[in-house]
GROMACS .gro file of C-alpha atoms in nm:
model
  186
    1MET     CA    1   8.310  15.276  12.252
    2THR     CA    2   7.997  15.403  12.413
    3THR     CA    3   8.031  15.678  12.671
    4THR     CA    4   7.740  15.735  12.957
    5SER     CA    5   7.680  16.048  13.115
    6PRO     CA    6   7.689  16.053  13.498
    7ALA     CA    7   7.303  16.084  13.491
    8THR     CA    8   7.274  15.790  13.265
    9LYS     CA    9   7.532  15.573  13.495
   10HIS     CA   10   7.309  15.629  13.817
   11GLU     CA   11   6.958  15.637  13.646
   12ALA     CA   12   6.853  15.316  13.758
   13ALA     CA   13   6.890  15.428  14.130
   14LEU     CA   14   6.820  15.780  14.069
   15PHE     CA   15   6.466  15.786  13.937
   16PRO     CA   16   6.308  15.537  14.216
   17ALA     CA   17   6.479  15.739  14.457
   18TRP     CA   18   6.348  16.077  14.321
   19LEU     CA   19   5.995  15.935  14.315
   20ALA     CA   20   6.012  15.819  14.672
   21THR     CA   21   6.123  16.149  14.757
   22VAL     CA   22   5.831  16.302  14.575
   23ASP     CA   23   5.590  16.054  14.759
   24ALA     CA   24   5.735  16.153  15.092
   25GLN     CA   25   5.695  16.538  15.015
   26ARG     CA   26   5.331  16.463  14.958
   27ASP     CA   27   5.311  16.291  15.262
   28MET     CA   28   5.479  16.555  15.471
   29ALA     CA   29   5.237  16.811  15.285
   30ARG     CA   30   4.937  16.637  15.398
   31LEU     CA   31   5.070  16.624  15.759
   32VAL     CA   32   5.125  17.039  15.720
   33ALA     CA   33   4.763  17.051  15.620
   34ARG     CA   34   4.625  16.835  15.871
   35THR     CA   35   4.819  17.076  16.130
   36ILE     CA   36   4.676  17.392  15.965
   37ALA     CA   37   4.323  17.227  15.983
   38ASP     CA   38   4.349  17.117  16.321
   39THR     CA   39   4.500  17.430  16.464
   40LEU     CA   40   4.231  17.652  16.290
   41SER     CA   41   3.989  17.412  16.457
   42ALA     CA   42   4.116  17.447  16.801
   43GLN     CA   43   4.146  17.831  16.741
   44LEU     CA   44   3.800  17.866  16.578
   45PRO     CA   45   3.527  17.611  16.704
   46GLY     CA   46   3.308  17.510  16.426
   47ALA     CA   47   3.547  17.598  16.146
   48ALA     CA   48   3.486  17.369  15.829
   49TYR     CA   49   3.661  17.588  15.538
   50LEU     CA   50   3.973  17.798  15.504
   51THR     CA   51   3.924  17.985  15.175
   52LEU     CA   52   4.195  18.103  14.999
   53MET     CA   53   4.259  18.383  14.736
   54ILE     CA   54   4.493  18.262  14.483
   55GLN     CA   55   4.576  18.522  14.175
   56GLU     CA   56   4.675  18.232  13.937
   57ASP     CA   57   4.796  18.478  13.656
   58THR     CA   58   5.092  18.611  13.856
   59GLU     CA   59   5.384  18.418  14.026
   60ARG     CA   60   5.291  18.109  14.188
   61ASP     CA   61   5.489  18.196  14.516
   62GLU     CA   62   5.354  18.564  14.554
   63HIS     CA   63   4.975  18.586  14.541
   64LEU     CA   64   4.813  18.332  14.794
   65PHE     CA   65   4.622  18.481  15.077
   66PRO     CA   66   4.406  18.327  15.336
   67GLU     CA   67   4.079  18.505  15.286
   68SER     CA   68   3.827  18.370  15.559
   69VAL     CA   69   3.766  18.058  15.787
   70ARG     CA   70   3.384  17.963  15.756
   71ASP     CA   71   3.160  17.730  15.944
   72THR     CA   72   2.994  17.455  15.728
   73ALA     CA   73   2.670  17.680  15.665
   74GLY     CA   74   2.948  17.908  15.489
   75ASP     CA   75   2.922  18.171  15.752
   76VAL     CA   76   3.234  18.369  15.817
   77LEU     CA   77   3.397  18.298  16.161
   78PHE     CA   78   3.729  18.493  16.078
   79ASP     CA   79   3.844  18.741  15.816
   80PHE     CA   80   4.208  18.778  15.889
   81GLU     CA   81   4.210  19.131  15.971
   82GLY     CA   82   4.418  19.066  16.267
   83HIS     CA   83   4.552  18.781  16.470
   84MET     CA   84   4.368  18.480  16.509
   85PRO     CA   85   4.286  18.350  16.861
   86PRO     CA   86   4.580  18.185  17.066
   87LEU     CA   87   4.613  17.840  17.119
   88GLY     CA   88   4.516  17.716  17.477
   89PRO     CA   89   4.749  17.524  17.693
   90GLU     CA   90   4.565  17.216  17.635
   91HIS     CA   91   4.695  17.234  17.251
   92ALA     CA   92   5.059  17.246  17.348
   93GLU     CA   93   5.153  16.956  17.136
   94LEU     CA   94   4.965  17.112  16.828
   95ARG     CA   95   5.157  17.432  16.913
   96ALA     CA   96   5.480  17.262  16.899
   97GLN     CA   97   5.415  17.144  16.532
   98TRP     CA   98   5.455  17.502  16.447
   99GLY     CA   99   5.805  17.511  16.582
  100ASN     CA  100   5.908  17.885  16.582
  101LEU     CA  101   5.613  18.000  16.363
  102ALA     CA  102   5.329  18.154  16.597
  103PRO     CA  103   5.027  17.989  16.495
  104ASP     CA  104   4.819  18.287  16.560
  105ASP     CA  105   4.991  18.480  16.287
  106PRO     CA  106   4.819  18.510  15.984
  107PHE     CA  107   5.163  18.583  15.798
  108ALA     CA  108   5.279  18.248  15.939
  109LEU     CA  109   4.983  18.055  15.834
  110ARG     CA  110   5.028  18.238  15.493
  111THR     CA  111   5.390  18.141  15.459
  112MET     CA  112   5.303  17.762  15.499
  113LEU     CA  113   5.015  17.774  15.259
  114ARG     CA  114   5.249  17.949  15.005
  115TYR     CA  115   5.500  17.666  15.055
  116LEU     CA  116   5.230  17.396  14.992
  117TYR     CA  117   5.128  17.565  14.710
  118ILE     CA  118   5.465  17.647  14.535
  119ASN     CA  119   5.535  17.284  14.574
  120GLY     CA  120   5.245  17.159  14.378
  121ALA     CA  121   4.963  17.118  14.627
  122VAL     CA  122   4.587  17.112  14.486
  123PHE     CA  123   4.323  17.275  14.735
  124ASP     CA  124   3.970  17.183  14.720
  125ARG     CA  125   3.710  17.411  14.614
  126LEU     CA  126   3.417  17.559  14.831
  127PRO     CA  127   3.082  17.416  14.731
  128GLU     CA  128   2.907  17.656  14.504
  129ASP     CA  129   2.606  17.688  14.735
  130LEU     CA  130   2.838  17.842  15.000
  131ASP     CA  131   3.006  18.072  14.779
  132ASP     CA  132   2.882  18.406  14.798
  133SER     CA  133   3.159  18.595  14.636
  134GLY     CA  134   2.919  18.653  14.324
  135ASP     CA  135   3.252  18.562  14.112
  136ASP     CA  136   3.222  18.300  13.851
  137ASP     CA  137   3.551  18.164  13.961
  138GLU     CA  138   3.559  17.871  14.235
  139VAL     CA  139   3.700  17.953  14.584
  140PRO     CA  140   3.996  17.776  14.654
  141CYS     CA  141   3.986  17.620  14.991
  142LEU     CA  142   4.123  17.349  15.266
  143LEU     CA  143   3.875  17.157  15.428
  144LEU     CA  144   3.902  17.175  15.794
  145SER     CA  145   3.628  16.920  15.980
  146ALA     CA  146   3.466  16.613  15.919
  147GLU     CA  147   3.158  16.790  15.832
  148ALA     CA  148   3.307  16.999  15.523
  149ARG     CA  149   3.243  16.889  15.178
  150PRO     CA  150   3.409  16.949  14.877
  151HIS     CA  151   3.302  17.121  14.561
  152GLU     CA  152   3.367  16.761  14.402
  153TRP     CA  153   3.456  16.459  14.542
  154GLU     CA  154   3.663  16.336  14.303
  155HIS     CA  155   3.834  16.498  14.017
  156GLU     CA  156   3.740  16.383  13.675
  157GLY     CA  157   3.970  16.442  13.381
  158GLU     CA  158   4.287  16.343  13.194
  159ASP     CA  159   4.490  16.459  13.513
  160THR     CA  160   4.280  16.282  13.751
  161TRP     CA  161   4.561  16.066  13.899
  162ASP     CA  162   4.805  16.362  13.911
  163VAL     CA  163   4.544  16.615  14.075
  164GLU     CA  164   4.420  16.343  14.322
  165ALA     CA  165   4.780  16.280  14.413
  166ARG     CA  166   4.856  16.630  14.485
  167ARG     CA  167   4.525  16.732  14.664
  168LEU     CA  168   4.527  16.820  15.015
  169ARG     CA  169   4.219  16.731  15.212
  170PRO     CA  170   4.283  16.684  15.587
  171TYR     CA  171   3.910  16.629  15.641
  172SER     CA  172   3.604  16.567  15.459
  173ALA     CA  173   3.240  16.474  15.501
  174ALA     CA  174   3.161  16.128  15.391
  175LYS     CA  175   3.059  16.110  15.011
  176PRO     CA  176   2.720  16.061  14.969
  177LYS     CA  177   2.589  15.722  14.818
  178THR     CA  178   2.443  15.775  14.496
  179ALA     CA  179   2.080  15.581  14.428
  180ALA     CA  180   2.136  15.289  14.200
  181PRO     CA  181   1.952  15.382  13.878
  182LYS     CA  182   1.580  15.227  13.866
  183GLY     CA  183   1.561  14.854  13.810
  184THR     CA  184   1.935  14.789  13.927
  185ARG     CA  185   2.006  14.556  14.209
  186LEU     CA  186   2.259  14.631  14.455
   0.00000   0.00000   0.00000
């Protein structure tokens, strides 16, 4: 007589439901990232990059901080030394997306970013030519406008499918077209 555990008994229905939940969670994470990007762009006209400080050698949920909001040239528009500018009345719908959190409170922003990170979100990296930190590590960021360009357009490596599935990129400049090798017809 063969016995099955409850998990085995429901396996056929459980895994597809779980995968659908993971996909739904990633879709919601993208919506949250888009809300963050739209909020920062409304508060700070010209915003293109939200740079982050992530101390990866510690607990994932404890050490993520918004560092700065930068424009397309990499100039700092805001450095999180105080409250962000408030949203105007014309942004009531965007304000409502924050629920009981205050969109001008850096702690609320940090909380949302940490939730995204804890749940597996992958952030872009600031392009090398805009990184003025003097550090060899790449600076994680969230792209805030259609003029912002990522450090890499597409991730390459064994985990490409996973990284691309988890990457939060609410906005991005168009990927430049590469020139065809000499003698190649397009």
